[in-house]
PDB file of C-alpha atoms in Angstrom:
ATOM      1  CA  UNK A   1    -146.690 124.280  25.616  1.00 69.00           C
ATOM      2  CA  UNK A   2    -145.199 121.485  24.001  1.00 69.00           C
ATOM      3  CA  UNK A   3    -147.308 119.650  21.603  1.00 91.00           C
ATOM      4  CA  UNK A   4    -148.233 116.914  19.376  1.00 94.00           C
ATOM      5  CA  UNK A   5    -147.875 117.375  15.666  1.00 95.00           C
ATOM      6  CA  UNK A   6    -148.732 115.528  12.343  1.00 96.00           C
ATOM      7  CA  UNK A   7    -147.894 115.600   9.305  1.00 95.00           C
ATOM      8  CA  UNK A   8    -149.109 115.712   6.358  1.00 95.00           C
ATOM      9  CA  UNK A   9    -152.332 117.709   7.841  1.00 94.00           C
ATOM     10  CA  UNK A  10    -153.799 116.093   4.342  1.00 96.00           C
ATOM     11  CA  UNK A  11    -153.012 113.110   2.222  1.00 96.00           C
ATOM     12  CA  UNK A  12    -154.590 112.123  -1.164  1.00 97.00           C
ATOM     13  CA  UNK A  13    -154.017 108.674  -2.096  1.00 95.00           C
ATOM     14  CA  UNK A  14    -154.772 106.224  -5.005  1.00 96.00           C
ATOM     15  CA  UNK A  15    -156.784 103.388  -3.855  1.00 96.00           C
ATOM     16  CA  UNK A  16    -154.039 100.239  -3.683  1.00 96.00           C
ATOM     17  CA  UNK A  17    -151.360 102.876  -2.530  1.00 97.00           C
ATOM     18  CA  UNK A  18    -149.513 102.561   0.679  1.00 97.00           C
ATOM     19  CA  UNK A  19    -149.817 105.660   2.616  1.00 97.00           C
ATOM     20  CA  UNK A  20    -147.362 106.751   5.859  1.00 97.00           C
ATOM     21  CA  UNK A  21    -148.612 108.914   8.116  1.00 97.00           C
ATOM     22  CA  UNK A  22    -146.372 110.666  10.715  1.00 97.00           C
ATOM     23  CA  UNK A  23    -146.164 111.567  13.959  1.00 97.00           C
ATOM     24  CA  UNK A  24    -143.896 113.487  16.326  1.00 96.00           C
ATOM     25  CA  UNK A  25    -145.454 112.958  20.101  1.00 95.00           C
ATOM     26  CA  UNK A  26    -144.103 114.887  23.213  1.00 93.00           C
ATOM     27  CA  UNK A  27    -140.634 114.295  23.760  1.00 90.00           C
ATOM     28  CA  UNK A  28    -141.274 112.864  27.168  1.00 87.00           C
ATOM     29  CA  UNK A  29    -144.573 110.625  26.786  1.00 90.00           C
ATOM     30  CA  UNK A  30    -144.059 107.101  26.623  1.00 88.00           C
ATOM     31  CA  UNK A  31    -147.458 106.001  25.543  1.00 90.00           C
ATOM     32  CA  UNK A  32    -148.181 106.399  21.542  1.00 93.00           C
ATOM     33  CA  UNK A  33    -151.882 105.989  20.162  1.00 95.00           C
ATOM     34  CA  UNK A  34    -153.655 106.474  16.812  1.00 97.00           C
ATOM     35  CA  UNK A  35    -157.205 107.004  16.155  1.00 97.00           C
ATOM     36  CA  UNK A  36    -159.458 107.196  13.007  1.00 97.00           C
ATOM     37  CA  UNK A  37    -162.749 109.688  12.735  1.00 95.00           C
ATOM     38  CA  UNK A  38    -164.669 108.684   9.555  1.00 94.00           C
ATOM     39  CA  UNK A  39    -166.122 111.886   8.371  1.00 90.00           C
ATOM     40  CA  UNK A  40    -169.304 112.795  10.537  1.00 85.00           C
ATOM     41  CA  UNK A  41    -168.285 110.293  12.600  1.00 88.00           C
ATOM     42  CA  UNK A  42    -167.152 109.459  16.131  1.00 89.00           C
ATOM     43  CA  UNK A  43    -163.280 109.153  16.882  1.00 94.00           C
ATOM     44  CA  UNK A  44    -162.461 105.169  16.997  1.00 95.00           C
ATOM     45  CA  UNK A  45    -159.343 103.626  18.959  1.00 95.00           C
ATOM     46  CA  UNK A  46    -157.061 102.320  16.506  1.00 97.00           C
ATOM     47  CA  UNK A  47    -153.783 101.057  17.784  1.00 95.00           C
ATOM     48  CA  UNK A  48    -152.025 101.682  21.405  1.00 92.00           C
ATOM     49  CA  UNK A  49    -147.868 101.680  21.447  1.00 92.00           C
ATOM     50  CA  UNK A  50    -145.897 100.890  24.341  1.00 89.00           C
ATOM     51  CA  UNK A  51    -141.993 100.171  25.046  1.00 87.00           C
ATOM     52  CA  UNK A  52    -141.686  99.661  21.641  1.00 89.00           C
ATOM     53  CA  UNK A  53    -144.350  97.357  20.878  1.00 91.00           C
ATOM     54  CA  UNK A  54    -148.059  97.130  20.368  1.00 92.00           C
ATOM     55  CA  UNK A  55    -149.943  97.328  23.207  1.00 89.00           C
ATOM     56  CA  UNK A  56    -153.601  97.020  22.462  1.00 90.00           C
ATOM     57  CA  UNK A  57    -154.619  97.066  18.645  1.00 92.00           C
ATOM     58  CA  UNK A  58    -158.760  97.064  17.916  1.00 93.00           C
ATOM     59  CA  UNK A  59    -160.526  94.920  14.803  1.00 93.00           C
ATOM     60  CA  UNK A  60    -159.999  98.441  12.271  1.00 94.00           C
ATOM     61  CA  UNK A  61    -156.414  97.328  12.804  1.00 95.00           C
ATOM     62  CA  UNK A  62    -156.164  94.605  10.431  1.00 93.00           C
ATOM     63  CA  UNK A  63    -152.869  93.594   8.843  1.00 94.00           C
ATOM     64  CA  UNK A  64    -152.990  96.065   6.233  1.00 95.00           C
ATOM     65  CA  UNK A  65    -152.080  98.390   8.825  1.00 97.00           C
ATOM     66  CA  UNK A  66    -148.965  98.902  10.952  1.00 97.00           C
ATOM     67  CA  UNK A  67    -147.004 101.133  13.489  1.00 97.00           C
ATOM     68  CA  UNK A  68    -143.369 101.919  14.172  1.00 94.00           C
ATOM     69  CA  UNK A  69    -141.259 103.972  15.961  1.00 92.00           C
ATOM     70  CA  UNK A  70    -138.227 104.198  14.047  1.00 85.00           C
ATOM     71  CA  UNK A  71    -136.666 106.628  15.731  1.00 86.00           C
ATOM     72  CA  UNK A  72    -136.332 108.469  19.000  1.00 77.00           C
ATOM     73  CA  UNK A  73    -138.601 111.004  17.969  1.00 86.00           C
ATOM     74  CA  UNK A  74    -141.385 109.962  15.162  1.00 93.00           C
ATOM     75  CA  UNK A  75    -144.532 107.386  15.321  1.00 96.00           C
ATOM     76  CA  UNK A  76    -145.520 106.103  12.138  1.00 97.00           C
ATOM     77  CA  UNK A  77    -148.620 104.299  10.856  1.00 97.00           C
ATOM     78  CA  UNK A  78    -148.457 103.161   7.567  1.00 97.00           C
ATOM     79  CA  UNK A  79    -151.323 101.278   5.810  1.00 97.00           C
ATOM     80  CA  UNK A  80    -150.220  98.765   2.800  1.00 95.00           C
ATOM     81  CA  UNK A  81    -152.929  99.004   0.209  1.00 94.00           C
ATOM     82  CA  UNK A  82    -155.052 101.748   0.710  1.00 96.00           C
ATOM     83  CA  UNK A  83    -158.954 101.251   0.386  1.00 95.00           C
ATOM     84  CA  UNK A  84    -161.667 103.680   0.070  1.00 96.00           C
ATOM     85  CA  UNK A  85    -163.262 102.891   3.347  1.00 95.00           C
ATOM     86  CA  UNK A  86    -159.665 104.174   4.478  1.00 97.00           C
ATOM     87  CA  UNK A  87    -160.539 107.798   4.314  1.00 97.00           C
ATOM     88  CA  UNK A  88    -160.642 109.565   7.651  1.00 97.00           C
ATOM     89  CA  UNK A  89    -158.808 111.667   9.772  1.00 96.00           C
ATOM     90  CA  UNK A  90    -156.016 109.867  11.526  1.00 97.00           C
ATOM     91  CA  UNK A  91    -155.280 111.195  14.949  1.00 97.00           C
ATOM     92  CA  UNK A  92    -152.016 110.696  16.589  1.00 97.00           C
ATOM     93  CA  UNK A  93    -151.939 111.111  20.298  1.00 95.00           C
ATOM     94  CA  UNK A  94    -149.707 110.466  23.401  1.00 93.00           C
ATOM     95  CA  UNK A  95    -149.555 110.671  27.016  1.00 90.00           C
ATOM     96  CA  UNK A  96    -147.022 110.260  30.044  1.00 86.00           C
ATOM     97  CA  UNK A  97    -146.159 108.126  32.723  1.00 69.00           C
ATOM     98  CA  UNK A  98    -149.063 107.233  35.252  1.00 66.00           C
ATOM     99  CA  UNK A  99    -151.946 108.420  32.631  1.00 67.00           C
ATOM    100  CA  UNK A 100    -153.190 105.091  32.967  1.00 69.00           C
ATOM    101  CA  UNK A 101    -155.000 105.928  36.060  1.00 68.00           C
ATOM    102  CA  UNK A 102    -154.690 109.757  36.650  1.00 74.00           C
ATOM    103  CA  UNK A 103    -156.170 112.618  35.433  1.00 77.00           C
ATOM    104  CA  UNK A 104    -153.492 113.394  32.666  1.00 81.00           C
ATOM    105  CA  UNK A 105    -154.955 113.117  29.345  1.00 88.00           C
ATOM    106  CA  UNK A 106    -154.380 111.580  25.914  1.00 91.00           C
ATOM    107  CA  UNK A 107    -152.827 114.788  23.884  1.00 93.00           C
ATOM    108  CA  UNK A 108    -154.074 115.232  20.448  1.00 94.00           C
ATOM    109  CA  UNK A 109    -152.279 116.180  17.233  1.00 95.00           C
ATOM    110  CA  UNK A 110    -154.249 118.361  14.714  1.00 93.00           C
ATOM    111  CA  UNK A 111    -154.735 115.401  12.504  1.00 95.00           C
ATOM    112  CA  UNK A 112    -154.249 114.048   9.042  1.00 96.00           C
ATOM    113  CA  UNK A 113    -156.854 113.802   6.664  1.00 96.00           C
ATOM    114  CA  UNK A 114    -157.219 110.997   4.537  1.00 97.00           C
ATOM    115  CA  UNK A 115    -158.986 110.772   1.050  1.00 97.00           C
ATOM    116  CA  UNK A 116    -158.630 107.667  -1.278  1.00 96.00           C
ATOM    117  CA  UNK A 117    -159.361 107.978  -4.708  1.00 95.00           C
TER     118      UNK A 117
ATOM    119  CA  UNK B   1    -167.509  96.748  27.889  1.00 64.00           C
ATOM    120  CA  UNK B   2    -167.427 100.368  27.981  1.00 66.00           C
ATOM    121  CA  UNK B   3    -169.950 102.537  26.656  1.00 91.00           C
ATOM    122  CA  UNK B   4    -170.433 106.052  25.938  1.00 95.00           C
ATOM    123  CA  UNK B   5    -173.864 107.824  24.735  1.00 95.00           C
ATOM    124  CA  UNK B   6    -174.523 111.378  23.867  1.00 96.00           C
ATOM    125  CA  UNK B   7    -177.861 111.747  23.117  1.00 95.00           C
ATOM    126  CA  UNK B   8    -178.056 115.297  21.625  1.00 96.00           C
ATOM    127  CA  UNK B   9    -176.561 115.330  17.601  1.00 94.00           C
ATOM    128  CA  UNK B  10    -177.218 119.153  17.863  1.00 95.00           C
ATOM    129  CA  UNK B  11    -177.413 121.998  20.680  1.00 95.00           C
ATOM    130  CA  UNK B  12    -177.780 125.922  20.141  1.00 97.00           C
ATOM    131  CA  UNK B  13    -177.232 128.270  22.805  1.00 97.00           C
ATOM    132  CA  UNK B  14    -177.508 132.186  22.829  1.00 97.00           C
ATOM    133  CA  UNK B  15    -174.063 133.653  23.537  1.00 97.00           C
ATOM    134  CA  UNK B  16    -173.530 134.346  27.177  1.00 97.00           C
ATOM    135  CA  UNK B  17    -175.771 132.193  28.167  1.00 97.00           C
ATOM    136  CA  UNK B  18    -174.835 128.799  29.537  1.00 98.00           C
ATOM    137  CA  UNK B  19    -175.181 124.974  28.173  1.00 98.00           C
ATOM    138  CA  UNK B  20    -174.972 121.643  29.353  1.00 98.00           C
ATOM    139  CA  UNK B  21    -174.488 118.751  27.378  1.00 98.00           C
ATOM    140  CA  UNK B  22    -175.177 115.460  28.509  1.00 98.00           C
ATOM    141  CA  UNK B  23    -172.935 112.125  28.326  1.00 97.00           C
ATOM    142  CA  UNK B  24    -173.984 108.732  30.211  1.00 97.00           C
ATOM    143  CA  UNK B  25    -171.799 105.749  30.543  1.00 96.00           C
ATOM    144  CA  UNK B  26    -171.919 102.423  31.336  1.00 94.00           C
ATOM    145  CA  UNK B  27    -168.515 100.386  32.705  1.00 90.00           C
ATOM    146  CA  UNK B  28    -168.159  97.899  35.747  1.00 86.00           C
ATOM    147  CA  UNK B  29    -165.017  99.038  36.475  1.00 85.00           C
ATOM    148  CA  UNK B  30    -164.807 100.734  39.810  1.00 85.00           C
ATOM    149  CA  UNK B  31    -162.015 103.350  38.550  1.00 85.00           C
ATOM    150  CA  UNK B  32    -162.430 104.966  35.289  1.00 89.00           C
ATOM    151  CA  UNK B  33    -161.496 109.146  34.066  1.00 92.00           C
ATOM    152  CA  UNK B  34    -164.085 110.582  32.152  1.00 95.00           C
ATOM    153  CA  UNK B  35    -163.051 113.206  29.620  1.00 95.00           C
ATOM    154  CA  UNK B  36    -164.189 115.849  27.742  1.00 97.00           C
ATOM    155  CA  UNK B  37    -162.665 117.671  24.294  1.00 96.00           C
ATOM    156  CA  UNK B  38    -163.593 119.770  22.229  1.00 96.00           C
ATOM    157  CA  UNK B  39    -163.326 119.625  17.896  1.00 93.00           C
ATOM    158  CA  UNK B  40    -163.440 122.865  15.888  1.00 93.00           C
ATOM    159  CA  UNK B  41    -164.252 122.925  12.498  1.00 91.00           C
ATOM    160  CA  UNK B  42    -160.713 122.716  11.927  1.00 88.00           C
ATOM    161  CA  UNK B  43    -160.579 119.657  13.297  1.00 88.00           C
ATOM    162  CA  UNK B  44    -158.118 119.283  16.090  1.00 89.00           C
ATOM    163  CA  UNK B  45    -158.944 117.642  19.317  1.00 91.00           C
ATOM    164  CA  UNK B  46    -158.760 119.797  22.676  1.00 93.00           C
ATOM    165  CA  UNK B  47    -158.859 118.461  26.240  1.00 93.00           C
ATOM    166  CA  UNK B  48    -161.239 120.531  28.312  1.00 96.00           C
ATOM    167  CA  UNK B  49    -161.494 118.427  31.283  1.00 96.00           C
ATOM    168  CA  UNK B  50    -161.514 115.823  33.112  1.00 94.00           C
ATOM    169  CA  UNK B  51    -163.378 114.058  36.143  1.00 94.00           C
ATOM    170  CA  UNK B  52    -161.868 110.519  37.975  1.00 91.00           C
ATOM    171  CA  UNK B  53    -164.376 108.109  39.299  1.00 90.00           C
ATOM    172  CA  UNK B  54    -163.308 108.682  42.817  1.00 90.00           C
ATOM    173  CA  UNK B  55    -163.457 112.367  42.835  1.00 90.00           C
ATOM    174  CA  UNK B  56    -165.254 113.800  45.651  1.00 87.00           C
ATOM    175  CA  UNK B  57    -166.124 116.845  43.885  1.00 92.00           C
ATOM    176  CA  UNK B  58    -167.146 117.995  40.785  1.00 95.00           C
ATOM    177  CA  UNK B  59    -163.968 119.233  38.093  1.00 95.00           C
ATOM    178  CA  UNK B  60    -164.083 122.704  36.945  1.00 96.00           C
ATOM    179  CA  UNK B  61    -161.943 124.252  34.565  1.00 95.00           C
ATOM    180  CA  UNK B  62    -162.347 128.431  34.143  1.00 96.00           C
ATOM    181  CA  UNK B  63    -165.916 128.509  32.498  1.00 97.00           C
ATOM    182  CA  UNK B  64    -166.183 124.426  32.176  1.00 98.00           C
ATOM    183  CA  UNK B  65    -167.299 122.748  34.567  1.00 97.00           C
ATOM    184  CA  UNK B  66    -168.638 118.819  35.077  1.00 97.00           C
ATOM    185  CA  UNK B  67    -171.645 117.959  36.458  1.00 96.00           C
ATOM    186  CA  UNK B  68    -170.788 114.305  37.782  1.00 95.00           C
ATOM    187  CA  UNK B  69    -173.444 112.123  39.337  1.00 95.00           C
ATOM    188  CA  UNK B  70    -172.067 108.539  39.645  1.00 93.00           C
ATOM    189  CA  UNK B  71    -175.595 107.268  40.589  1.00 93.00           C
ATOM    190  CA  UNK B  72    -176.773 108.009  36.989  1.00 95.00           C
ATOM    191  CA  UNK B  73    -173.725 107.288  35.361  1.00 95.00           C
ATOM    192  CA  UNK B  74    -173.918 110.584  34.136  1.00 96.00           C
ATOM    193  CA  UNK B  75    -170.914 113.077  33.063  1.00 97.00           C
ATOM    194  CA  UNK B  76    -172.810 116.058  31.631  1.00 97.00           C
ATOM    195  CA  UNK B  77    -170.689 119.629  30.569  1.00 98.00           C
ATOM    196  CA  UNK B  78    -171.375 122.746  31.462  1.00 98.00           C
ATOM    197  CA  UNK B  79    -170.093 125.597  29.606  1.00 98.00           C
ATOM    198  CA  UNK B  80    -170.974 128.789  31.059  1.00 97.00           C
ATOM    199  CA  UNK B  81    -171.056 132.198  29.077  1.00 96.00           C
ATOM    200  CA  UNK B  82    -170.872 130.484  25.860  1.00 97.00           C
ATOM    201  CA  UNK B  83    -168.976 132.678  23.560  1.00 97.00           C
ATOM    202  CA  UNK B  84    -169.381 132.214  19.670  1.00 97.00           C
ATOM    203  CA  UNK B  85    -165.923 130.509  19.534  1.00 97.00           C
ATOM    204  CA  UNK B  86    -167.481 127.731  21.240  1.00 98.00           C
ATOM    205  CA  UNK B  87    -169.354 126.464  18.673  1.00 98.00           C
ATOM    206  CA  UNK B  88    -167.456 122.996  17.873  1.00 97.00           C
ATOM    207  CA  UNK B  89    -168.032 119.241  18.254  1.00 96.00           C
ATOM    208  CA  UNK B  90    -167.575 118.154  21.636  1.00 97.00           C
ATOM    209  CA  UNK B  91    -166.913 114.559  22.679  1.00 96.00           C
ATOM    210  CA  UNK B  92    -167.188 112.720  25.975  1.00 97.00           C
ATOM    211  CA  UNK B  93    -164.491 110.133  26.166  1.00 96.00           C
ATOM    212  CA  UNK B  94    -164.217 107.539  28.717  1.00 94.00           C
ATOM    213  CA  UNK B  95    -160.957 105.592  29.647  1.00 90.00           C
ATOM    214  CA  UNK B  96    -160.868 101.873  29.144  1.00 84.00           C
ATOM    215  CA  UNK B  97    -157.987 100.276  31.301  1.00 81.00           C
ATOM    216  CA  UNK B  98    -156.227  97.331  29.664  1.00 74.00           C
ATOM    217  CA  UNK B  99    -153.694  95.193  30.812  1.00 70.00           C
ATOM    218  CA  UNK B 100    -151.236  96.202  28.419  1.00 66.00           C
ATOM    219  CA  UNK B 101    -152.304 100.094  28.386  1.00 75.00           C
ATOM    220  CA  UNK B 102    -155.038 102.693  28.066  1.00 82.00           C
ATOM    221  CA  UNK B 103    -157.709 103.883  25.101  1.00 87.00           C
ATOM    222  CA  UNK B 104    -160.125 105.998  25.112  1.00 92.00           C
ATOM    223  CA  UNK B 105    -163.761 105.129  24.227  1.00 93.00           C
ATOM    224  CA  UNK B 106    -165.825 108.245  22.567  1.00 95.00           C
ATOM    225  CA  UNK B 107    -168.923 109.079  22.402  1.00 95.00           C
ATOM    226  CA  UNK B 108    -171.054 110.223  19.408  1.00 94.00           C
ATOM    227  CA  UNK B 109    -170.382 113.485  19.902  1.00 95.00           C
ATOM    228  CA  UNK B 110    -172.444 116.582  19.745  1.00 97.00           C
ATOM    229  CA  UNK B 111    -172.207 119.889  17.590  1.00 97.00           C
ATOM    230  CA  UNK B 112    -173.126 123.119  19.740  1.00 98.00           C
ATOM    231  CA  UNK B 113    -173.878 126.472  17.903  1.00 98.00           C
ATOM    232  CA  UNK B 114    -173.560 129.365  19.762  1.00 97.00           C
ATOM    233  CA  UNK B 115    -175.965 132.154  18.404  1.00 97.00           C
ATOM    234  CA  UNK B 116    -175.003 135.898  18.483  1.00 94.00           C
TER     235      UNK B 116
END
């Protein structure tokens, strides 16, 4: 079954330090999401992607951070100057055509674990 | 704007015996998917299942199933012979519509423990 995956599963940053974190979704979704779960936490909506732009971002998503899809393949979220308050577990996810109002869900990769120093 | 509560932080249930846990929502949309996953300590997130607004009849999936009454705004999961691999995190998660897209809105979660 074709999945979502992430990489690095965990990332150890110096506070200041931009950080990328990547994302491969399934080859035929079109919609591209990332998601944050502080630790103990509940998962919070981060940043929608859409045709190639952003389609919903929520106030987490401040201009230190920022999405691309540079290719055909990867999603990207990159965050400029890493604080401490930045350490979480990023989840990538993605969906296909018609999710919007059917029972298809968001798919989940395995996740990326943040820690700022 | 969308809200989802779980009330229980914490749930144990003797293995093979079954468990519901409860998630109420609030939206004033007339269409909205309510979802359910499940976290592992190891912390991926796994659908489980899912129930539309405008289903007539309650989603089951092998030993999940949804007890949905639209009344109460209530989504509550059943999980029947719990197994000790069930012990996780499980979240509700409700879909917000936007014009541009879709996002889901979780709930607090809560932790079962399955007891041998």
């Amino acid at each position: 079954e074709p999945e979502v995956t992430q990489t690095p599963s965990h990332q150890v940053t110096q506070m200041g330090q931009e950080v990328i974190l990547r994302c491969v979704p399934i080859s035929n979704h079109l919609y591209f999401y990332w998601y944050r779960q502080i630790l103990g936490q509940k998962v919070e909506f981060l940043v929608s992607f859409y045709n190639n732009e952003i389609s919903e971002k929520s106030e987490i998503f401040d201009d230190q951070f920022s999405v691309e899809r540079p290719d055909g393949s990867n999603f990207t979220l990159k965050i400029r100057s890493t604080k401490l308050e930045d350490s979480a577990m990023y989840f990538c996810a993605s969906s296909g055509q018609g999710a919007r109002y059917s029972n298809q869900p968001q798919h989940f990769g395995d996740g990326t674990r943040l820690s700022i120093l | 704007a969308q809200k989802i509560t779980q009330t229980q932080p914490g749930m144990f249930v003797q293995e093979k015996e079954a468990v519901t846990l409860d998630c109420t929502y609030d939206t004033s949309d007339p269409s909205y998917g309510l979802f359910w996953y499940k976290q592992p300590s190891s912390g991926e997130m796994i659908f489980l299942i899912y129930q539309g607004s405008y289903d007539q009849q309650n989603a089951t999936e092998g030993r999940y199933s949804l007890n949905f009454q639209k009344a109460r705004k209530s989504a509550n999961l059943v999980i029947s012979a719990s197994q000790l691999g069930d012990s996780a995190m499980y979240f509700c998660a409700m879909r917000e519509v936007t014009s541009g897209t879709y996002k889901y809105i979780f709930g607090t979660g809560t932790r079962l423990k399955v007891l041998a």
